Tab-separated table of C-alpha atoms in Angstrom:
chain	number	residue	atom	x	y	z
W	1	MET	CA	-93.665	56.021	-151.877
W	2	ARG	CA	-90.317	54.353	-152.966
W	3	LYS	CA	-91.180	55.196	-156.510
W	4	CYS	CA	-91.287	58.616	-155.823
W	5	ALA	CA	-88.334	58.686	-153.736
W	6	TRP	CA	-86.032	57.237	-156.084
W	7	ARG	CA	-87.922	60.193	-159.311
W	8	LEU	CA	-86.843	62.916	-156.272
W	9	ALA	CA	-83.315	61.169	-156.026
W	10	VAL	CA	-82.413	61.217	-160.000
W	11	VAL	CA	-83.390	65.233	-159.720
W	12	VAL	CA	-81.405	66.144	-157.040
W	13	ILE	CA	-78.496	63.699	-158.358
W	14	LEU	CA	-78.613	64.660	-162.459
W	15	SER	CA	-78.345	67.900	-161.051
W	16	VAL	CA	-75.572	67.648	-158.954
W	17	PRO	CA	-72.277	69.832	-160.587
W	18	PHE	CA	-69.493	67.768	-161.072
W	19	MET	CA	-66.210	67.984	-162.225
W	20	GLY	CA	-67.174	70.583	-163.357
W	21	GLY	CA	-70.831	69.911	-165.665
W	22	GLN	CA	-73.561	68.229	-165.343
W	23	ILE	CA	-73.119	64.465	-164.387
W	24	LYS	CA	-74.254	62.927	-166.896
W	25	ALA	CA	-74.717	58.862	-167.796
W	26	ALA	CA	-72.650	56.643	-170.619
W	27	PRO	CA	-75.254	55.198	-173.010
W	28	ILE	CA	-75.792	51.331	-172.010
W	29	GLN	CA	-73.704	49.665	-174.781
W	30	SER	CA	-74.392	46.781	-176.340
W	31	GLU	CA	-70.975	44.429	-176.006
W	32	GLY	CA	-71.105	45.359	-172.967
W	33	ALA	CA	-68.476	47.211	-172.729
W	34	GLY	CA	-68.688	48.622	-169.054
W	35	PHE	CA	-67.235	52.117	-167.168
W	36	LEU	CA	-64.223	50.782	-168.148
W	37	ASP	CA	-62.196	53.165	-169.323
W	38	LYS	CA	-59.718	51.742	-171.785
W	39	ASN	CA	-57.252	55.639	-171.701
W	40	SER	CA	-57.454	55.689	-167.836
W	41	PRO	CA	-55.260	53.535	-165.407
W	42	SER	CA	-57.455	52.323	-163.376
W	43	VAL	CA	-58.830	49.553	-165.805
W	44	PHE	CA	-55.926	47.876	-164.268
W	45	ASN	CA	-56.624	48.553	-160.711
W	46	ASP	CA	-57.932	45.604	-159.981
W	47	LEU	CA	-54.477	43.279	-160.720
W	48	MET	CA	-53.245	44.260	-157.360
W	49	GLY	CA	-54.141	41.477	-154.632
W	50	MET	CA	-56.410	39.713	-157.704
W	51	GLY	CA	-55.572	35.843	-155.765
W	52	SER	CA	-54.113	34.873	-159.338
W	53	GLY	CA	-52.703	31.477	-157.024
W	54	SER	CA	-49.594	33.130	-157.017
W	55	GLY	CA	-48.893	33.528	-154.445
W	56	ASP	CA	-47.403	37.279	-152.616
W	57	VAL	CA	-47.289	39.344	-155.280
W	58	PRO	CA	-43.032	39.552	-156.920
W	59	PRO	CA	-42.031	43.085	-156.863
W	60	ARG	CA	-41.209	43.241	-159.926
W	61	LEU	CA	-44.470	42.614	-160.611
W	62	GLN	CA	-46.087	45.047	-157.633
W	63	GLN	CA	-43.968	47.963	-159.858
W	64	ILE	CA	-45.633	47.447	-162.780
W	65	ILE	CA	-48.591	47.420	-161.420
W	66	VAL	CA	-48.535	50.140	-160.425
W	67	ASP	CA	-46.529	51.667	-163.008
W	68	LEU	CA	-49.463	50.544	-165.296
W	69	GLN	CA	-51.962	51.960	-162.714
W	70	SER	CA	-50.405	55.713	-162.982
W	71	GLY	CA	-50.222	55.750	-166.908
W	72	ARG	CA	-46.749	54.379	-167.230
W	73	ARG	CA	-48.016	51.357	-169.911
W	74	GLY	CA	-44.458	51.750	-172.255
W	75	ALA	CA	-42.420	51.939	-168.654
W	76	ALA	CA	-44.971	48.409	-167.717
W	77	ARG	CA	-44.738	46.516	-170.952
W	78	TYR	CA	-40.733	46.965	-170.911
W	79	SER	CA	-40.277	45.782	-166.923
W	80	LEU	CA	-42.826	43.149	-168.073
W	81	ASN	CA	-41.775	41.702	-170.996
W	82	ASP	CA	-38.834	41.503	-169.270
W	83	PHE	CA	-40.048	38.895	-166.405
W	84	MET	CA	-41.980	37.059	-168.266
W	85	ARG	CA	-38.492	36.078	-170.593
W	86	ASN	CA	-36.937	34.878	-167.249
W	87	ASN	CA	-41.220	33.616	-165.926
W	88	PRO	CA	-43.655	32.562	-169.605
W	89	ASP	CA	-45.602	31.256	-166.794
W	90	HIS	CA	-46.547	33.004	-164.286
W	91	PRO	CA	-50.511	33.388	-164.081
W	92	LEU	CA	-50.008	37.388	-163.072
W	93	GLY	CA	-47.532	39.010	-165.298
W	94	LEU	CA	-49.837	36.016	-167.947
W	95	GLU	CA	-53.812	38.609	-166.838
W	96	ILE	CA	-51.268	41.312	-166.590
W	97	GLN	CA	-50.037	40.618	-170.776
W	98	GLY	CA	-54.348	39.619	-171.808
W	99	THR	CA	-54.781	42.906	-170.131
W	100	ILE	CA	-53.243	45.863	-171.398
W	101	ALA	CA	-53.803	43.399	-175.393
W	102	LEU	CA	-57.587	42.926	-174.743
W	103	GLU	CA	-57.363	47.253	-173.681
W	104	ASP	CA	-55.031	47.504	-176.622
W	105	ASN	CA	-58.135	45.268	-178.641
W	106	LYS	CA	-55.248	43.058	-179.590
W	107	PHE	CA	-57.641	39.776	-179.403
W	108	VAL	CA	-55.554	37.822	-179.891
W	109	GLU	CA	-52.768	37.947	-178.159
W	110	ALA	CA	-55.588	38.043	-174.769
W	111	GLU	CA	-57.456	35.069	-175.641
W	112	ALA	CA	-54.040	34.111	-175.848
W	113	ALA	CA	-52.791	35.478	-172.824
W	114	PHE	CA	-56.331	34.368	-170.707
W	115	ASN	CA	-56.659	30.948	-172.201
W	116	ARG	CA	-53.282	30.030	-170.973
W	117	VAL	CA	-53.786	31.804	-166.943
W	118	LEU	CA	-57.200	29.653	-166.728
W	119	ASN	CA	-55.438	26.178	-168.246
W	120	LEU	CA	-52.844	26.575	-165.709
W	121	LYS	CA	-55.523	28.498	-162.623
W	122	PRO	CA	-58.732	27.642	-164.036
W	123	ASP	CA	-60.319	28.913	-160.597
W	124	ASN	CA	-58.962	32.821	-161.757
W	125	MET	CA	-62.229	33.898	-161.969
W	126	LYS	CA	-61.268	37.963	-162.885
W	127	ALA	CA	-59.442	36.529	-166.106
W	128	LEU	CA	-62.527	34.509	-167.068
W	129	ALA	CA	-64.626	37.361	-166.680
W	130	LYS	CA	-62.209	38.886	-168.784
W	131	MET	CA	-61.803	36.473	-171.323
W	132	GLY	CA	-65.962	36.658	-171.521
W	133	VAL	CA	-64.900	40.455	-172.534
W	134	VAL	CA	-62.506	39.948	-175.600
W	135	ARG	CA	-66.087	37.536	-176.792
W	136	LEU	CA	-68.120	40.415	-175.970
W	137	ARG	CA	-65.776	42.596	-178.353
W	138	LEU	CA	-65.479	40.631	-181.376
W	139	GLY	CA	-69.493	40.968	-181.540
W	140	GLN	CA	-69.860	37.296	-179.165
W	141	THR	CA	-72.639	38.488	-177.063
W	142	ALA	CA	-73.691	35.048	-176.165
W	143	LEU	CA	-70.528	33.192	-175.228
W	144	GLY	CA	-69.571	36.495	-173.440
W	145	HIS	CA	-72.396	36.410	-171.301
W	146	GLU	CA	-72.083	33.105	-170.461
W	147	MET	CA	-68.533	33.684	-169.210
W	148	LEU	CA	-69.165	37.204	-167.703
W	149	GLN	CA	-72.039	34.736	-165.414
W	150	LYS	CA	-70.216	31.975	-164.873
W	151	ALA	CA	-67.106	33.814	-163.616
W	152	TYR	CA	-69.265	36.015	-161.210
W	153	ASN	CA	-71.194	32.843	-159.595
W	154	GLY	CA	-67.636	31.907	-158.715
W	155	ASP	CA	-66.659	34.887	-157.258
W	156	LYS	CA	-69.146	37.172	-155.632
W	157	THR	CA	-66.555	39.841	-156.056
W	158	ASN	CA	-66.342	40.161	-158.478
W	159	ARG	CA	-66.248	43.943	-160.038
W	160	TYR	CA	-64.508	43.443	-163.431
W	161	ALA	CA	-67.568	40.835	-163.870
W	162	LEU	CA	-69.751	43.446	-162.292
W	163	LEU	CA	-68.744	46.094	-165.028
W	164	HIS	CA	-69.663	44.910	-167.557
W	165	LEU	CA	-72.750	42.348	-166.863
W	166	ALA	CA	-74.964	45.301	-165.167
W	167	PRO	CA	-75.246	47.431	-168.636
W	168	LEU	CA	-74.808	43.959	-170.093
W	169	GLU	CA	-77.974	42.741	-168.863
W	170	MET	CA	-79.380	46.244	-169.310
W	171	SER	CA	-78.777	45.844	-173.297
W	172	LEU	CA	-80.631	42.518	-173.321
W	173	GLY	CA	-83.506	43.691	-171.603
W	174	ASN	CA	-82.990	41.582	-167.877
W	175	ILE	CA	-84.218	44.547	-166.038
W	176	VAL	CA	-84.245	43.297	-162.901
W	177	LYS	CA	-80.643	41.045	-162.993
W	178	ALA	CA	-79.125	44.409	-163.596
W	179	VAL	CA	-80.332	46.754	-161.170
W	180	GLY	CA	-79.642	44.099	-158.821
W	181	HIS	CA	-75.978	43.907	-160.648
W	182	PHE	CA	-75.256	48.276	-159.848
W	183	ARG	CA	-77.361	48.213	-156.239
W	184	GLU	CA	-73.852	45.834	-155.814
W	185	LEU	CA	-71.454	48.686	-157.169
W	186	VAL	CA	-73.190	51.710	-155.467
W	187	ALA	CA	-73.025	49.276	-152.047
W	188	ALA	CA	-69.511	48.278	-152.907
W	189	GLN	CA	-69.041	52.566	-154.300
W	190	GLU	CA	-70.512	53.640	-150.596
W	191	GLY	CA	-68.256	51.286	-149.131
W	192	ALA	CA	-65.380	53.057	-150.225
W	193	GLY	CA	-66.461	56.094	-149.197
W	194	ASN	CA	-67.857	58.212	-152.676
W	195	LYS	CA	-71.856	59.228	-151.340
W	196	LEU	CA	-71.122	59.272	-155.731
W	197	SER	CA	-71.331	57.805	-158.990
W	198	PRO	CA	-72.222	56.842	-161.735
W	199	PHE	CA	-73.913	54.011	-160.680
W	200	HIS	CA	-76.193	55.740	-158.756
W	201	VAL	CA	-76.978	58.124	-161.965
W	202	ARG	CA	-77.517	54.533	-163.912
W	203	LEU	CA	-79.691	53.800	-160.576
W	204	ALA	CA	-82.075	56.343	-161.058
W	205	GLU	CA	-82.050	56.129	-164.342
W	206	ILE	CA	-83.717	52.770	-163.566
W	207	TYR	CA	-85.613	53.994	-161.272
W	208	ASN	CA	-86.990	56.819	-163.104
W	209	GLN	CA	-88.057	55.257	-166.310
W	210	PRO	CA	-92.674	54.349	-166.969
W	211	GLY	CA	-93.294	50.957	-165.652
W	212	GLN	CA	-90.291	51.179	-162.680
């Protein structure tokens, strides 16, 4: 009965108009790029209140994060460079630097920034997850997977890790783990009031496969 319900769900979900067209799930990417679009300000949404261990976020960094989330990357870079000149070891500032570098495919810079964050705050699981993504994009799948898994184990609310672990597990053939992670993402989306998301579509696609 459950399998039939999901087969019906995939038909319903994939037929719903969305943003002017049909909803289409992105293909699974072996490098584990996940659902974060580097051209979208949403890649910076986890920076505010990320629990980097740096205490309250300074107003200057708050504005930098708002600028990044609003797509004003040039203004954010200028302000961040100025902030870091006076605060070279600020964990959140370093993580923002690393995140920008990662999304610009500047992997050496990103790795250096995240390494400094982890040296300062070894329990920063979001920085560890982003280091894992650096490894994935460099083609070091096993190491990237290990880092993402460790980051997720250290913080089960680590959405950045989940966004990359779910499609990575799919690409590695770990279907049960992938389904579990997609379910977590679906639950988070529904908890935020979003009734339909790419995660619902991907789960429906999985359950619509023979044997599922």
